[in-house]
Amino acid sequence: MEFDFLTPLNADLLIEIKKNSTQHLSSKVVFHSKDDFPDLNKINIAIIGVLDNRGSGEHLIEADLTFVRQELYSLFPGNWSQSIADLGNIVAGNSIDDTYFAVEKVVSSLIKKKIIPIVIGGSQDLTYALYRSYDSLEQMVNLVVIDSKFDFGKQDGNNLSESYLSKIIVEEPNNLFNFSNIGYQTYLNSQEEIDLIEKMYFDAYRLGEVSNDIAISEPVFRDADILSVDLTSVKSSDSGNIIKFVPNGLDGKQICSLARYAGISDKVSLFGIFNHNNSLNESVLIAQIIWYFIEGVHFRSNEYPFGSHKDYFKYIVPFEEEEIVFYKSNKTERWWIEIPFFSNQHNKHKRITLLPCLHSDYVAATNQELPERWWKAQRKSIL
């Protein structure tokens, strides 16, 4: 059984966690212990640790999530209706591929049960295993990554966490419909990588853009299936990462806001946080990122798939020789733009009918400015 890959939490850690009061998050979570495995029929969110960071090429630091769990479960929960379980850890396999296989099987089974996995720890190449978890679901996948780099590196190197995206794009079956990067820093990426993002009609937002207006990322999350966070995208002064100094990056408030956007998205079904350096300071940040994601899940509005048309205003904008159609939700005031179908479109692409957008995209269209994300999505649907 796929859940046999999960090892229970350490008994001493459970004793420490249960010292918290009944008001803390620990009292709202069911734990995988040596004697008990949570009833998944009663769970909405599952937390999983992956104790394998070989993909980073750094073998000196053994993956350890003890501090993360201590910090997370000492927080106070919101008025949440979500039921949460900590399913323990997936330990490193004999090879990195063995770890990928275990992660893929566990995560895929949880998604099929409509449970949102939160995967913590390990190197970011584990994003590849998260992506492969959707193979058995037979759907196209939208992957969003918060990272200062694109990770298009050569696959023959030891640092798999900086080449996993190449692996995703090259290998079959290719179920990747769209990739979006949030927070990349130009001087950390080659011009060839930046050109490749444009050539494949992927979305990328520079750190400066996101820092100046974090709301531009909200529609990206609204259309995402997977969110993968590289903790080195957060500057060291906020993350507490002193092992690898990061002078520029997102701050603590911004990364938590992005996690909340992802949680609010009706479509995000998998959340991963990677490249943890085991420090207590960084553990505090991870705990708060997870808290904000769960908070977002609680406030989901269930607007995806597209609900009843009576709940939306429809706006038609004449544009050159065609019309661009927008929808605005009466409930949340969020916006979508319609993507037209094409006769040669692959069946698996046909679920992408509406693209989340901002009010500013509608305003731009009324000024005869073509929304960039609409154009990219249309180009992908033609190819």
Coordinates of N, CA and C in Angstrom, one line a residue, residues 268-373:
V268 N -5.6 25.1 -6.6 CA -4.4 24.5 -6.1 C -4.7 23.3 -5.2
S269 N -4.0 22.2 -5.6 CA -4.3 20.9 -4.9 C -3.1 20.3 -4.3
L270 N -1.9 21.0 -4.4 CA -0.7 20.5 -3.9 C 0.3 21.7 -3.6
F271 N 0.9 21.6 -2.4 CA 1.8 22.7 -2.0 C 3.1 22.1 -1.4
G272 N 4.2 22.5 -2.0 CA 5.5 22.0 -1.5 C 6.5 23.2 -1.1
I273 N 7.2 22.9 0.0 CA 8.2 23.9 0.5 C 9.5 23.2 0.6
F274 N 10.5 23.7 -0.1 CA 11.8 22.9 -0.3 C 13.0 23.8 0.0
N275 N 14.2 23.1 0.1 CA 15.5 23.6 0.4 C 15.6 24.3 1.8
H276 N 15.0 23.6 2.7 CA 15.1 24.0 4.1 C 16.5 23.6 4.7
N277 N 17.1 24.5 5.4 CA 18.5 24.2 5.9 C 18.5 23.7 7.3
N278 N 17.4 23.4 7.9 CA 17.3 22.8 9.2 C 17.5 23.8 10.3
S279 N 17.7 25.1 10.0 CA 17.9 26.0 11.1 C 16.6 26.3 11.8
L280 N 16.7 26.7 13.1 CA 15.5 27.1 13.9 C 14.9 28.3 13.3
N281 N 15.7 29.3 12.9 CA 15.1 30.5 12.4 C 14.3 30.3 11.2
E282 N 14.8 29.5 10.2 CA 14.0 29.2 9.0 C 12.8 28.4 9.3
S283 N 12.8 27.6 10.3 CA 11.7 26.8 10.7 C 10.5 27.6 11.1
V284 N 10.8 28.7 11.8 CA 9.8 29.7 12.2 C 9.0 30.2 11.0
L285 N 9.8 30.6 10.0 CA 9.2 31.1 8.7 C 8.4 30.0 8.0
I286 N 8.9 28.8 7.9 CA 8.1 27.8 7.3 C 6.8 27.5 8.0
A287 N 6.8 27.5 9.3 CA 5.6 27.3 10.0 C 4.6 28.4 9.7
Q288 N 5.0 29.6 9.6 CA 4.1 30.7 9.3 C 3.6 30.7 7.9
I289 N 4.5 30.2 6.9 CA 4.0 30.1 5.5 C 2.9 29.0 5.5
I290 N 3.1 27.9 6.1 CA 2.1 26.8 6.2 C 0.8 27.4 6.8
W291 N 0.9 28.1 7.9 CA -0.3 28.7 8.6 C -1.1 29.5 7.6
Y292 N -0.4 30.4 6.8 CA -1.1 31.2 5.9 C -1.8 30.5 4.8
F293 N -1.1 29.4 4.3 CA -1.7 28.6 3.3 C -3.0 28.0 3.8
I294 N -3.0 27.4 5.0 CA -4.2 26.8 5.5 C -5.3 27.8 5.7
E295 N -4.8 29.0 6.2 CA -5.8 30.1 6.3 C -6.5 30.4 5.0
G296 N -5.7 30.4 3.9 CA -6.3 30.6 2.6 C -7.3 29.6 2.2
V297 N -6.9 28.3 2.4 CA -7.8 27.2 2.1 C -9.2 27.4 2.8
H298 N -9.1 27.8 4.0 CA -10.4 28.0 4.8 C -11.3 29.0 4.1
F299 N -10.7 30.0 3.4 CA -11.5 31.1 2.8 C -11.7 30.9 1.3
R300 N -11.6 29.6 0.8 CA -11.9 29.4 -0.6 C -13.4 29.7 -0.9
S301 N -13.6 30.2 -2.1 CA -15.0 30.6 -2.4 C -15.7 29.6 -3.4
N302 N -14.9 28.6 -3.8 CA -15.5 27.6 -4.7 C -16.0 28.2 -6.0
E303 N -15.2 29.0 -6.6 CA -15.6 29.6 -7.9 C -15.0 28.9 -9.0
Y304 N -14.2 27.8 -8.8 CA -13.6 27.1 -9.9 C -14.0 25.6 -9.7
P305 N -14.5 24.9 -10.6 CA -14.8 25.3 -12.0 C -15.9 26.5 -12.0
F306 N -16.0 27.1 -13.1 CA -16.8 28.2 -13.3 C -18.3 27.9 -12.9
G307 N -18.8 28.7 -11.9 CA -20.1 28.4 -11.4 C -21.3 28.9 -12.3
S308 N -22.4 29.2 -11.7 CA -23.6 29.6 -12.4 C -23.3 31.0 -13.0
H309 N -23.7 31.2 -14.2 CA -23.5 32.5 -14.9 C -24.2 33.7 -14.2
K310 N -25.2 33.4 -13.4 CA -26.0 34.4 -12.8 C -25.1 35.1 -11.7
D311 N -24.0 34.4 -11.3 CA -23.1 34.9 -10.2 C -22.0 35.8 -10.8
Y312 N -22.1 36.1 -12.1 CA -21.0 36.9 -12.8 C -21.6 37.9 -13.7
F313 N -20.8 39.0 -13.8 CA -21.1 40.0 -14.8 C -20.2 39.7 -16.0
K314 N -20.8 39.8 -17.2 CA -20.1 39.6 -18.4 C -19.8 40.9 -19.1
Y315 N -18.5 41.0 -19.5 CA -18.1 42.3 -20.2 C -17.5 41.9 -21.6
I316 N -18.0 42.5 -22.7 CA -17.5 42.2 -24.0 C -16.8 43.4 -24.5
V317 N -15.5 43.2 -24.8 CA -14.7 44.3 -25.3 C -14.3 44.1 -26.8
P318 N -14.8 45.0 -27.7 CA -14.4 44.9 -29.1 C -12.9 45.1 -29.2
F319 N -12.3 44.2 -30.0 CA -10.8 44.4 -30.1 C -10.4 44.0 -31.5
E320 N -10.1 45.0 -32.3 CA -9.7 44.8 -33.7 C -10.8 44.0 -34.4
E321 N -10.5 42.8 -34.9 CA -11.5 42.0 -35.7 C -12.2 41.0 -34.8
E322 N -12.0 41.0 -33.5 CA -12.7 40.0 -32.7 C -13.1 40.7 -31.4
E323 N -13.7 39.9 -30.5 CA -14.1 40.4 -29.2 C -13.4 39.6 -28.1
I324 N -13.1 40.3 -27.0 CA -12.5 39.7 -25.8 C -13.5 39.7 -24.7
V325 N -13.8 38.6 -24.1 CA -14.9 38.5 -23.1 C -14.3 38.3 -21.7
F326 N -14.8 39.1 -20.8 CA -14.4 39.1 -19.4 C -15.6 38.7 -18.6
Y327 N -15.3 38.1 -17.4 CA -16.3 37.9 -16.4 C -15.8 38.4 -15.0
K328 N -16.7 39.0 -14.3 CA -16.4 39.5 -12.9 C -17.4 38.8 -11.9
S329 N -16.8 38.2 -10.9 CA -17.6 37.5 -9.9 C -18.4 38.5 -9.0
N330 N -19.7 38.3 -8.8 CA -20.5 39.1 -7.9 C -20.0 38.8 -6.5
K331 N -19.4 37.7 -6.2 CA -19.1 37.2 -4.9 C -17.8 37.8 -4.4
T332 N -16.8 37.7 -5.2 CA -15.4 38.1 -4.8 C -14.8 39.2 -5.5
E333 N -15.5 39.6 -6.6 CA -15.1 40.7 -7.5 C -13.8 40.3 -8.2
R334 N -13.5 39.0 -8.3 CA -12.3 38.6 -9.1 C -12.7 38.5 -10.6
W335 N -11.7 38.6 -11.5 CA -11.9 38.7 -12.9 C -11.4 37.4 -13.6
W336 N -12.0 37.1 -14.7 CA -11.6 36.0 -15.7 C -11.7 36.5 -17.1
I337 N -10.8 36.0 -17.9 CA -10.9 36.3 -19.4 C -11.1 35.0 -20.1
E338 N -11.9 35.1 -21.2 CA -12.3 33.9 -21.9 C -11.2 33.6 -22.9
I339 N -10.8 32.3 -23.0 CA -9.9 31.8 -24.0 C -10.6 31.0 -25.0
P340 N -10.6 31.4 -26.3 CA -11.4 30.7 -27.3 C -10.8 29.3 -27.6
F341 N -11.7 28.4 -28.0 CA -11.3 27.1 -28.4 C -10.8 27.1 -29.9
F342 N -10.0 26.0 -30.2 CA -9.5 25.8 -31.5 C -9.8 24.4 -31.9
S343 N -10.1 24.1 -33.2 CA -10.6 22.8 -33.6 C -9.5 21.8 -33.5
N344 N -8.2 22.2 -33.6 CA -7.1 21.2 -33.6 C -6.6 21.0 -32.1
Q345 N -7.3 21.5 -31.2 CA -6.9 21.4 -29.8 C -7.0 20.0 -29.2
H346 N -6.0 19.6 -28.5 CA -6.0 18.3 -27.8 C -7.1 18.3 -26.7
N347 N -7.7 17.1 -26.6 CA -8.8 17.0 -25.6 C -8.4 17.4 -24.2
K348 N -7.2 17.1 -23.8 CA -6.8 17.4 -22.4 C -6.7 18.9 -22.2
H349 N -6.6 19.7 -23.2 CA -6.5 21.1 -23.1 C -7.8 21.8 -22.9
K350 N -8.9 21.1 -23.2 CA -10.2 21.7 -23.3 C -10.8 22.2 -22.0
R351 N -10.2 21.8 -20.9 CA -10.7 22.3 -19.6 C -10.2 23.7 -19.4
I352 N -9.2 24.2 -20.1 CA -8.8 25.6 -20.0 C -9.6 26.5 -20.8
T353 N -10.7 27.0 -20.2 CA -11.7 27.8 -21.0 C -11.6 29.2 -20.5
L354 N -11.4 29.4 -19.2 CA -11.3 30.8 -18.6 C -10.0 31.0 -17.9
L355 N -9.4 32.1 -18.2 CA -8.1 32.4 -17.6 C -8.3 33.5 -16.5
P356 N -7.8 33.3 -15.3 CA -7.9 34.3 -14.2 C -7.1 35.5 -14.7
C357 N -7.6 36.7 -14.3 CA -6.9 37.9 -14.7 C -7.2 39.0 -13.6
L358 N -6.8 40.2 -13.8 CA -7.0 41.3 -12.9 C -7.9 42.4 -13.6
H359 N -8.5 43.2 -12.8 CA -9.3 44.3 -13.3 C -8.5 45.2 -14.3
S360 N -7.2 45.3 -14.0 CA -6.3 46.1 -14.8 C -6.2 45.5 -16.2
D361 N -6.4 44.2 -16.4 CA -6.3 43.6 -17.7 C -7.6 44.0 -18.5
Y362 N -8.7 44.1 -17.8 CA -9.9 44.6 -18.5 C -9.8 46.0 -18.9
V363 N -9.2 46.8 -18.1 CA -9.0 48.2 -18.4 C -8.1 48.4 -19.6
A364 N -7.0 47.5 -19.6 CA -6.0 47.6 -20.7 C -6.7 47.2 -22.0
A365 N -7.6 46.2 -22.0 CA -8.3 45.7 -23.2 C -9.2 46.9 -23.7
T366 N -9.9 47.6 -22.8 CA -10.7 48.7 -23.3 C -9.9 49.8 -23.9
N367 N -8.6 49.8 -23.6 CA -7.7 50.8 -24.3 C -7.0 50.2 -25.4
Q368 N -7.5 49.0 -25.9 CA -7.0 48.3 -27.1 C -5.5 47.8 -26.8
E369 N -5.3 47.4 -25.6 CA -4.0 46.8 -25.2 C -4.3 45.3 -24.9
L370 N -3.6 44.4 -25.6 CA -3.9 43.0 -25.5 C -3.3 42.4 -24.2
P371 N -4.1 41.8 -23.3 CA -3.5 41.2 -22.1 C -2.5 40.2 -22.4
E372 N -1.3 40.3 -21.9 CA -0.2 39.4 -22.2 C -0.5 37.9 -21.9
R373 N -1.1 37.7 -20.7 CA -1.3 36.3 -20.3 C -2.4 35.7 -21.2

